Short mmCIF file of C-alpha atoms and ligand atoms in Angstrom, two decimals:
data_model
loop_
_atom_site.label_atom_id
_atom_site.label_comp_id
_atom_site.label_asym_id
_atom_site.label_seq_id
_atom_site.Cartn_x
_atom_site.Cartn_y
_atom_site.Cartn_z
CA MET A 21 75.61 111.16 103.84
CA SER A 22 76.38 110.57 100.19
CA ASN A 23 80.07 109.61 100.51
CA VAL A 24 81.94 107.55 103.02
CA VAL A 25 85.58 106.68 103.57
CA VAL A 26 86.53 103.36 105.14
CA VAL A 27 89.93 103.72 106.69
CA GLY A 28 92.09 101.39 108.82
CA THR A 29 92.95 102.91 112.19
CA GLN A 30 95.74 100.50 113.13
CA TRP A 31 98.43 98.63 111.15
CA GLY A 32 96.06 97.22 108.55
CA ASP A 33 94.01 94.01 108.55
CA GLU A 34 91.27 95.61 110.67
CA GLY A 35 88.47 94.09 108.60
CA LYS A 36 87.99 96.96 106.17
CA GLY A 37 87.06 94.57 103.38
CA LYS A 38 84.07 93.27 105.27
CA ILE A 39 82.75 96.75 106.11
CA THR A 40 83.42 97.99 102.60
CA ASP A 41 81.49 95.05 101.24
CA PHE A 42 78.66 95.76 103.70
CA LEU A 43 78.44 99.45 102.78
CA ALA A 44 79.00 98.75 99.09
CA GLN A 45 75.40 97.47 98.98
CA ARG A 46 74.27 101.09 99.31
CA ALA A 47 77.00 102.77 97.25
CA ASP A 48 76.96 103.41 93.52
CA VAL A 49 80.72 103.73 93.17
CA ILE A 50 83.53 102.02 95.12
CA VAL A 51 87.02 103.51 94.88
CA ARG A 52 90.36 102.05 95.89
CA TYR A 53 92.81 104.90 96.19
CA GLN A 54 96.24 103.66 97.34
CA GLY A 55 98.48 100.63 97.74
CA GLY A 56 98.36 97.54 95.57
CA ASN A 57 98.26 93.82 96.12
CA ASN A 58 100.07 94.21 99.43
CA ALA A 59 96.49 94.49 100.70
CA GLY A 60 94.21 91.54 101.19
CA HIS A 61 90.50 91.68 101.82
CA THR A 62 88.58 88.56 102.67
CA ILE A 63 84.86 88.71 102.17
CA VAL A 64 82.50 85.90 103.16
CA PHE A 65 79.06 85.84 101.62
CA ASN A 66 76.60 82.96 101.43
CA GLY A 67 79.30 80.68 102.77
CA LYS A 68 81.66 81.56 99.89
CA LYS A 69 85.02 83.14 100.59
CA PHE A 70 86.47 85.79 98.26
CA ALA A 71 90.02 87.06 98.66
CA LEU A 72 90.53 90.40 96.93
CA HIS A 73 93.93 92.05 96.74
CA LEU A 74 93.59 94.68 94.03
CA LEU A 75 89.98 94.87 92.92
CA PRO A 76 87.63 97.15 94.87
CA SER A 77 85.14 95.26 97.05
CA GLY A 78 82.18 96.31 94.92
CA VAL A 79 83.09 93.81 92.21
CA LEU A 80 80.93 91.21 93.91
CA SER A 81 77.80 93.25 93.12
CA LYS A 82 77.18 93.63 89.41
CA ASP A 83 75.48 97.05 89.43
CA LYS A 84 78.40 98.88 91.12
CA ILE A 85 81.11 100.93 89.46
CA ASN A 86 84.55 99.99 90.77
CA ILE A 87 87.41 102.46 90.43
CA MET A 88 91.11 101.75 90.86
CA ALA A 89 92.40 105.30 91.24
CA ASN A 90 95.65 107.02 90.32
CA GLY A 91 97.15 106.59 93.81
CA MET A 92 97.29 102.82 93.40
CA VAL A 93 100.22 100.74 92.18
CA ILE A 94 98.97 97.85 90.11
CA ASP A 95 100.66 94.59 89.22
CA PRO A 96 98.92 93.78 85.90
CA ARG A 97 99.66 90.08 86.10
CA ALA A 98 98.18 89.85 89.63
CA LEU A 99 95.18 91.90 88.51
CA ILE A 100 94.44 89.65 85.55
CA GLU A 101 94.80 86.58 87.78
CA GLU A 102 92.35 88.10 90.23
CA ILE A 103 89.85 88.86 87.46
CA ILE A 104 90.14 85.28 86.16
CA GLY A 105 89.82 83.91 89.73
CA LEU A 106 86.57 85.82 90.26
CA LYS A 107 85.22 84.64 86.93
CA ASN A 108 86.00 81.05 87.97
CA GLN A 109 83.95 81.64 91.15
CA GLY A 110 81.00 82.78 89.06
CA ILE A 111 81.53 86.57 89.33
CA THR A 112 81.62 87.42 85.64
CA ASP A 113 79.72 90.63 85.41
CA PHE A 114 81.42 93.67 86.97
CA ASN A 115 82.05 97.27 86.05
CA LEU A 116 85.73 98.16 86.48
CA LYS A 117 87.59 101.41 85.72
CA ILE A 118 91.35 101.71 86.10
CA SER A 119 93.06 105.09 86.26
CA ASN A 120 95.33 105.83 83.31
CA ARG A 121 97.62 107.52 85.86
CA ALA A 122 98.01 104.55 88.23
CA HIS A 123 101.54 103.16 88.27
CA ILE A 124 102.43 99.65 87.16
CA VAL A 125 104.34 97.19 89.34
CA LEU A 126 106.92 95.49 87.10
CA PRO A 127 108.93 92.30 87.74
CA TYR A 128 112.05 94.29 88.66
CA HIS A 129 110.12 96.11 91.40
CA LYS A 130 109.32 92.77 93.01
CA ALA A 131 112.92 91.58 92.62
CA LEU A 132 114.23 94.74 94.29
CA ASP A 133 111.64 94.60 97.08
CA THR A 134 112.76 91.04 97.85
CA ALA A 135 116.46 91.93 97.62
CA PHE A 136 116.11 94.91 100.01
CA GLU A 137 114.36 92.70 102.54
CA THR A 138 117.37 90.59 103.45
CA GLY A 139 119.46 92.68 105.89
CA ASP A 140 118.88 93.79 109.48
CA ASP A 141 117.18 96.93 108.18
CA ARG A 142 114.31 95.04 106.63
CA ILE A 143 110.83 96.51 106.94
CA GLY A 144 109.01 93.20 106.67
CA THR A 145 107.31 94.18 103.44
CA THR A 146 104.94 91.94 101.52
CA LYS A 147 107.57 91.73 98.73
CA ARG A 148 104.94 92.71 96.18
CA GLY A 149 107.14 95.47 94.74
CA ILE A 150 105.07 98.25 96.30
CA GLY A 151 107.94 100.37 97.72
CA PRO A 152 110.13 100.22 94.58
CA THR A 153 107.12 101.16 92.39
CA TYR A 154 106.29 104.23 94.48
CA THR A 155 110.01 105.05 94.48
CA ASP A 156 110.02 105.07 90.68
CA LYS A 157 106.89 107.20 90.68
CA ALA A 158 108.72 109.84 92.76
CA PHE A 159 111.87 109.32 90.68
CA ARG A 160 109.74 109.92 87.56
CA SER A 161 110.76 106.69 85.91
CA GLY A 162 107.50 104.82 86.47
CA ILE A 163 105.33 103.23 83.81
CA ARG A 164 101.63 104.06 84.09
CA MET A 165 98.48 102.25 83.08
CA GLY A 166 97.75 104.81 80.38
CA ASP A 167 101.15 104.11 78.79
CA LEU A 168 99.88 100.64 77.89
CA LEU A 169 97.52 102.29 75.41
CA ASP A 170 100.31 103.86 73.34
CA GLU A 171 102.78 101.25 72.07
CA GLU A 172 105.41 103.76 70.94
CA TYR A 173 105.34 105.75 74.12
CA LEU A 174 105.44 102.55 76.20
CA GLU A 175 108.48 101.38 74.23
CA LYS A 176 110.31 104.65 74.85
CA ARG A 177 109.48 104.76 78.56
CA LEU A 178 110.22 101.11 79.24
CA LYS A 179 113.53 101.21 77.35
CA SER A 180 114.73 104.15 79.40
CA ALA A 181 113.47 102.75 82.73
CA LEU A 182 114.93 99.31 82.07
CA GLU A 183 118.33 100.68 81.12
CA THR A 184 118.69 102.39 84.51
CA LYS A 185 117.15 99.49 86.37
CA ASN A 186 119.40 96.88 84.75
CA ASN A 187 122.44 98.90 85.85
CA VAL A 188 121.16 98.84 89.41
CA LEU A 189 120.36 95.12 89.23
CA LYS A 190 123.82 94.42 87.84
CA MET A 191 125.46 96.32 90.69
CA MET A 192 123.41 94.27 93.14
CA ASN A 193 124.34 90.99 91.40
CA LEU A 194 120.70 90.34 90.55
CA PRO A 195 119.39 88.94 87.22
CA MET A 196 118.72 91.61 84.60
CA TYR A 197 115.62 91.87 82.40
CA ASN A 198 115.30 91.69 78.66
CA PHE A 199 113.51 94.66 77.10
CA LYS A 200 111.72 92.78 74.35
CA ASP A 201 110.29 90.10 76.65
CA MET A 202 108.98 92.65 79.11
CA TYR A 203 107.60 94.90 76.39
CA LEU A 204 105.72 92.02 74.74
CA GLU A 205 104.42 90.87 78.12
CA LEU A 206 103.07 94.36 78.78
CA LEU A 207 101.43 94.50 75.35
CA ASN A 208 99.68 91.24 76.17
CA TYR A 209 98.41 92.68 79.45
CA ALA A 210 97.27 95.76 77.55
CA LYS A 211 95.03 93.59 75.36
CA VAL A 212 93.14 92.39 78.44
CA LEU A 213 93.16 95.61 80.47
CA LYS A 214 92.59 98.31 77.84
CA GLU A 215 88.82 98.14 78.10
CA TYR A 216 89.07 99.22 81.76
CA ILE A 217 91.70 102.00 81.53
CA THR A 218 90.37 105.55 81.57
CA ASP A 219 90.56 108.99 83.24
CA THR A 220 89.01 108.01 86.56
CA SER A 221 89.36 111.50 88.06
CA ALA A 222 87.05 112.96 85.42
CA LEU A 223 84.66 110.06 85.86
CA LEU A 224 84.60 110.30 89.64
CA ASN A 225 84.01 114.03 89.59
CA GLU A 226 81.09 113.47 87.28
CA PHE A 227 79.61 110.92 89.70
CA LEU A 228 80.10 113.23 92.67
CA GLU A 229 78.49 116.15 90.86
CA ARG A 230 75.51 113.91 90.10
CA ASP A 231 75.25 113.03 93.84
CA LYS A 232 76.09 109.39 93.34
CA LYS A 233 76.97 107.57 96.55
CA VAL A 234 80.69 106.98 96.66
CA LEU A 235 82.59 104.70 98.99
CA PHE A 236 86.35 105.18 99.30
CA GLU A 237 88.07 102.00 100.33
CA GLY A 238 91.39 102.43 102.14
CA ALA A 239 93.99 99.69 102.19
CA GLN A 240 96.44 99.10 105.07
CA GLY A 241 95.99 101.42 108.07
CA VAL A 242 96.95 104.92 109.20
CA MET A 243 99.82 103.57 111.34
CA LEU A 244 101.39 102.34 108.08
CA CYS A 245 101.14 105.80 106.46
CA ILE A 246 104.39 106.97 104.86
CA ASP A 247 103.98 110.37 106.59
CA HIS A 248 102.08 109.74 109.80
CA GLY A 249 102.80 106.09 110.54
CA THR A 250 105.60 104.37 112.43
CA TYR A 251 108.28 105.36 109.91
CA PRO A 252 110.34 103.64 108.52
CA TYR A 253 108.22 100.55 109.30
CA VAL A 254 105.42 101.69 107.06
CA THR A 255 104.11 101.21 103.55
CA SER A 256 104.99 103.67 100.76
CA SER A 257 101.63 105.38 100.34
CA SER A 258 99.25 107.20 102.65
CA PRO A 259 96.21 105.16 103.73
CA THR A 260 94.63 108.21 105.42
CA ALA A 261 91.41 109.90 104.35
CA ALA A 262 93.50 113.05 103.85
CA SER A 263 95.23 111.49 100.87
CA ILE A 264 92.06 110.78 98.91
CA PRO A 265 91.74 114.06 97.00
CA LEU A 266 95.29 113.67 95.67
CA TYR A 267 95.10 109.95 95.06
CA THR A 268 91.79 110.14 93.18
CA GLY A 269 91.73 113.60 91.62
CA ILE A 270 88.77 115.12 93.49
CA ALA A 271 88.30 118.15 95.75
CA PRO A 272 88.81 117.82 99.55
CA LYS A 273 85.26 119.08 100.19
CA TYR A 274 83.91 115.62 99.36
CA ILE A 275 85.71 113.94 102.29
CA ASN A 276 83.67 114.49 105.45
CA ASN A 277 82.31 111.13 106.57
CA VAL A 278 85.15 108.87 107.67
CA LEU A 279 84.51 105.49 109.25
CA GLY A 280 87.58 104.22 111.11
CA ILE A 281 87.86 100.47 111.31
CA THR A 282 89.50 99.02 114.39
CA LYS A 283 89.83 95.56 115.75
CA ALA A 284 88.65 95.03 119.34
CA TYR A 285 92.36 94.38 119.96
CA THR A 286 95.41 95.19 117.79
CA THR A 287 97.50 93.24 115.26
CA ARG A 288 100.55 93.98 113.20
CA VAL A 289 102.51 92.09 110.52
CA GLY A 290 106.09 92.85 109.57
CA GLU A 291 108.71 94.60 111.66
CA GLY A 292 108.37 97.71 113.82
CA ALA A 293 107.50 98.76 117.36
CA PHE A 294 104.18 97.64 118.77
CA PRO A 295 103.77 98.84 122.39
CA THR A 296 100.78 96.69 123.38
CA GLU A 297 102.11 93.47 121.82
CA PHE A 298 102.06 90.44 124.08
CA ASP A 299 102.85 86.80 123.61
CA ASP A 300 101.19 84.25 125.87
CA GLU A 301 98.29 81.81 125.93
CA ILE A 302 95.75 84.60 125.45
CA SER A 303 97.49 86.08 122.41
CA ASN A 304 97.83 82.61 120.90
CA SER A 305 94.15 81.99 121.43
CA ILE A 306 93.27 85.37 119.86
CA ARG A 307 95.45 84.46 116.86
CA GLU A 308 93.70 81.12 116.38
CA VAL A 309 90.11 82.25 117.07
CA GLY A 310 90.55 85.42 115.03
CA ASN A 311 92.44 83.57 112.27
CA GLU A 312 95.16 86.18 112.50
CA TYR A 313 97.26 85.12 109.53
CA GLY A 314 97.97 87.50 106.60
CA THR A 315 95.54 87.27 103.67
CA SER A 316 98.30 88.20 101.24
CA THR A 317 101.33 86.46 102.70
CA GLY A 318 99.95 83.94 105.24
CA ARG A 319 102.31 85.33 107.92
CA PRO A 320 101.12 84.94 111.54
CA ARG A 321 100.11 88.37 112.84
CA ARG A 322 101.54 89.84 116.03
CA ILE A 323 98.85 90.36 118.68
CA GLY A 324 98.36 93.21 121.19
CA TRP A 325 95.71 94.84 123.34
CA LEU A 326 93.67 97.75 122.02
CA ASP A 327 95.67 100.98 122.01
CA ALA A 328 93.74 104.22 122.52
CA VAL A 329 96.87 106.33 121.90
CA ILE A 330 96.96 104.98 118.37
CA LEU A 331 93.24 105.48 117.84
CA ARG A 332 93.45 109.11 118.98
CA HIS A 333 96.43 109.66 116.64
CA THR A 334 94.46 108.13 113.80
CA ARG A 335 91.41 110.23 114.56
CA ARG A 336 93.47 113.40 114.38
CA ILE A 337 95.29 112.49 111.17
CA SER A 338 92.37 111.05 109.30
CA GLY A 339 89.39 113.04 110.63
CA ILE A 340 87.55 109.94 111.77
CA THR A 341 83.88 110.59 112.52
CA GLY A 342 82.79 107.08 113.55
CA LEU A 343 84.30 103.76 114.52
CA SER A 344 83.51 100.22 113.52
CA VAL A 345 84.86 97.74 116.08
CA MET A 346 85.66 94.42 114.46
CA LEU A 347 86.17 90.89 115.79
CA LEU A 348 84.52 91.63 119.13
CA ASP A 349 83.51 87.94 119.33
CA VAL A 350 87.19 86.92 119.43
CA LEU A 351 87.49 88.41 122.93
CA SER A 352 84.78 86.12 124.41
CA GLY A 353 86.12 83.96 127.23
CA ILE A 354 88.98 86.25 128.29
CA ASP A 355 88.68 87.10 132.02
CA THR A 356 90.35 90.49 131.98
CA LEU A 357 90.72 92.79 128.99
CA LYS A 358 93.24 95.61 128.79
CA ILE A 359 93.16 98.91 126.90
CA CYS A 360 96.25 101.08 126.60
CA VAL A 361 95.47 104.69 127.57
CA GLY A 362 98.96 106.24 127.41
CA TYR A 363 102.65 105.37 127.29
CA GLU A 364 105.48 105.63 129.74
CA PHE A 365 108.63 106.82 127.99
CA ARG A 366 111.87 107.24 129.96
CA GLY A 367 110.00 107.74 133.21
CA LYS A 368 107.46 110.21 131.78
CA ARG A 369 103.83 109.68 130.83
CA ILE A 370 103.18 110.61 127.19
CA ASP A 371 100.00 110.64 125.09
CA LEU A 372 101.49 111.20 121.65
CA ILE A 373 103.28 108.69 119.44
CA PRO A 374 107.00 109.50 119.33
CA PRO A 375 108.23 110.05 115.75
CA ILE A 376 111.40 107.96 116.24
CA ALA A 377 110.83 104.22 115.81
CA ASP A 378 113.35 103.31 118.54
CA HIS A 379 111.58 105.60 121.00
CA LEU A 380 108.23 103.98 120.30
CA ALA A 381 109.90 100.62 120.91
CA GLU A 382 110.91 101.88 124.38
CA CYS A 383 107.37 102.98 125.29
CA LYS A 384 105.64 100.93 127.96
CA PRO A 385 101.86 100.87 127.71
CA VAL A 386 99.78 102.22 130.59
CA TYR A 387 96.70 100.02 130.82
CA ILE A 388 93.25 100.12 132.26
CA GLU A 389 91.70 96.73 132.93
CA MET A 390 88.15 95.73 132.28
CA PRO A 391 86.22 92.56 133.05
CA GLY A 392 85.59 90.39 129.98
CA TRP A 393 82.58 88.22 129.10
CA GLU A 394 82.13 84.47 128.77
CA GLU A 395 79.27 84.26 126.29
CA ASP A 396 79.57 83.38 122.61
CA ILE A 397 78.31 86.57 120.94
CA THR A 398 78.41 85.46 117.31
CA GLY A 399 74.59 85.33 117.21
CA VAL A 400 74.11 88.87 118.57
CA ARG A 401 72.39 91.25 116.13
CA LYS A 402 71.75 94.29 118.39
CA PHE A 403 73.96 96.30 120.77
CA GLU A 404 71.43 95.72 123.59
CA ASP A 405 71.83 91.94 123.21
CA LEU A 406 75.56 92.04 123.93
CA PRO A 407 76.66 90.92 127.40
CA VAL A 408 76.84 93.96 129.69
CA ASN A 409 80.65 93.83 129.85
CA ALA A 410 80.89 93.87 126.05
CA GLN A 411 78.61 96.92 125.98
CA ILE A 412 80.81 98.61 128.58
CA TYR A 413 83.92 97.71 126.54
CA LEU A 414 82.50 99.42 123.42
CA ARG A 415 81.39 102.47 125.40
CA LYS A 416 84.87 102.71 126.90
CA ILE A 417 86.40 102.76 123.42
CA SER A 418 84.18 105.73 122.50
CA GLU A 419 85.03 107.51 125.71
CA LEU A 420 88.81 107.01 125.36
CA THR A 421 88.99 107.97 121.71
CA GLY A 422 86.32 110.63 121.50
CA ILE A 423 84.81 108.81 118.52
CA SER A 424 81.41 107.18 118.70
CA VAL A 425 81.22 103.49 117.90
CA LYS A 426 78.75 103.30 115.04
CA MET A 427 79.21 99.66 114.08
CA PHE A 428 80.58 96.45 115.48
CA SER A 429 81.14 92.99 114.14
CA VAL A 430 80.77 89.56 115.76
CA GLY A 431 81.78 87.20 112.96
CA PRO A 432 82.88 86.97 109.34
CA ASP A 433 79.45 86.99 107.64
CA ARG A 434 77.73 90.14 106.38
CA LEU A 435 74.85 89.39 108.76
CA GLN A 436 77.21 89.56 111.72
CA THR A 437 77.86 93.27 111.10
CA ILE A 438 75.75 95.46 113.38
CA GLU A 439 75.12 99.05 112.41
CA MET A 440 74.10 101.25 115.33
CA GLU A 441 73.80 104.42 113.27
CA GLU A 442 73.29 104.78 109.53
CA ILE A 443 76.67 105.32 107.88
CA LEU A 444 75.78 105.81 104.19
P1 LIG B 728 104.75 96.95 101.78
O1 LIG B 728 103.47 97.71 101.73
O2 LIG B 728 104.66 95.60 101.12
O3 LIG B 728 105.92 97.75 101.30
O4 LIG B 728 105.07 96.62 103.32
C1 LIG B 728 105.39 97.64 104.26
C2 LIG B 728 104.77 97.35 105.63
O5 LIG B 728 103.37 97.43 105.53
C3 LIG B 728 105.07 95.93 106.15
O6 LIG B 728 105.16 95.99 107.56
C4 LIG B 728 103.85 95.14 105.75
O7 LIG B 728 103.63 94.02 106.58
C5 LIG B 728 102.78 96.21 105.95
N1 LIG B 728 101.58 95.98 105.12
C6 LIG B 728 101.44 96.25 103.81
N2 LIG B 728 100.20 95.95 103.41
C7 LIG B 728 99.55 95.51 104.48
C8 LIG B 728 98.20 95.08 104.69
O8 LIG B 728 97.35 95.08 103.79
N3 LIG B 728 97.91 94.71 105.95
C9 LIG B 728 98.80 94.74 106.97
N4 LIG B 728 100.06 95.15 106.81
C10 LIG B 728 100.43 95.53 105.59
#
């Protein structure tokens, strides 16, 4: 396989960063294709922790090409801070390409995201300005990375966008922004970022035609997809593998090897229905052992049992060809494990996710129960060395989802990632 997609099968935070980093060793090119710094990937290597929000995971290896594609929304200030942060940790030498068509997150996007998050209708966003930036993209008033390279064009676009935006801010009793300050700030960012900005679609196609190994790194998870997720409690882009051709400017024929990342249980941050959520001593212990706190916002994550209805939905939407089961070690010591195999909705058994958020909130999970295992498995390096009940648990996931488990993970280090079948 010369290309692979790493996609989240739940509500994000499945451990995609770790698998991306693992597979990045074998890839020539690593591509982030959607979202922005609402994402957070923690990578541990040689005892050092790296938190990446915008940069593709390949930046830790100097010989990789890292692409931030047109489907992303990029906060230039956050990006520059991340680049400086890496340099301070000794990562100075990386090859980065930013799409000239990627949209820029501006201060007013963040202000609006925060302002919209106050009422009862809040989504529980990361307040990073992601939704308002994608809104402006669709509204055709966005500013793009390539605009930074043409001062006159940038001036024209920003003036027009800011005029409309200031009217909106005024109506909402929010502080307005001064054109000159913002324009000068953007020109300063341009000085730092211009060396990276290019036509990444042309570049990527060239790499694919030359049979370079490409890894597509999804952010968030399919359940947060604007089209196929738990709308309206979703993000504003599509984290599915299906969105890659559009979000990167390549042909669909290149997307045929899709690794779905799932936790051995489920988590969610922000608002929205979560059928298998539970709150007791076991969920608290999972939260602490699994360090289930947001990488970007520090919010405690909601905890639930594994949900096969969701994984089947994700498989269908995103064409998943293999699974990587993460954080299996966190389940050690739990007597009885549960997996949701269907829902009960208004007295009927259903196997599909209802499209209406309030209906999903009414769904009661139908569980199967499985015996857990006592042993600490963080030192396991082969499937055969797992306790028998852990092996049965993984096999059950394959059986219930129709997707073979190709990898699993028993701890945060690269060495604790076990590949049962070659992925890339
Ligand atoms: P937004 O992407 O900041 O607009 O947030 C929309 C929803 O997606 C909220 O429920 C967020 O908590 C969730 N979300 C966004 N990014 C991530 C992520 O990287 N991991 C988990 N949840 C996320």
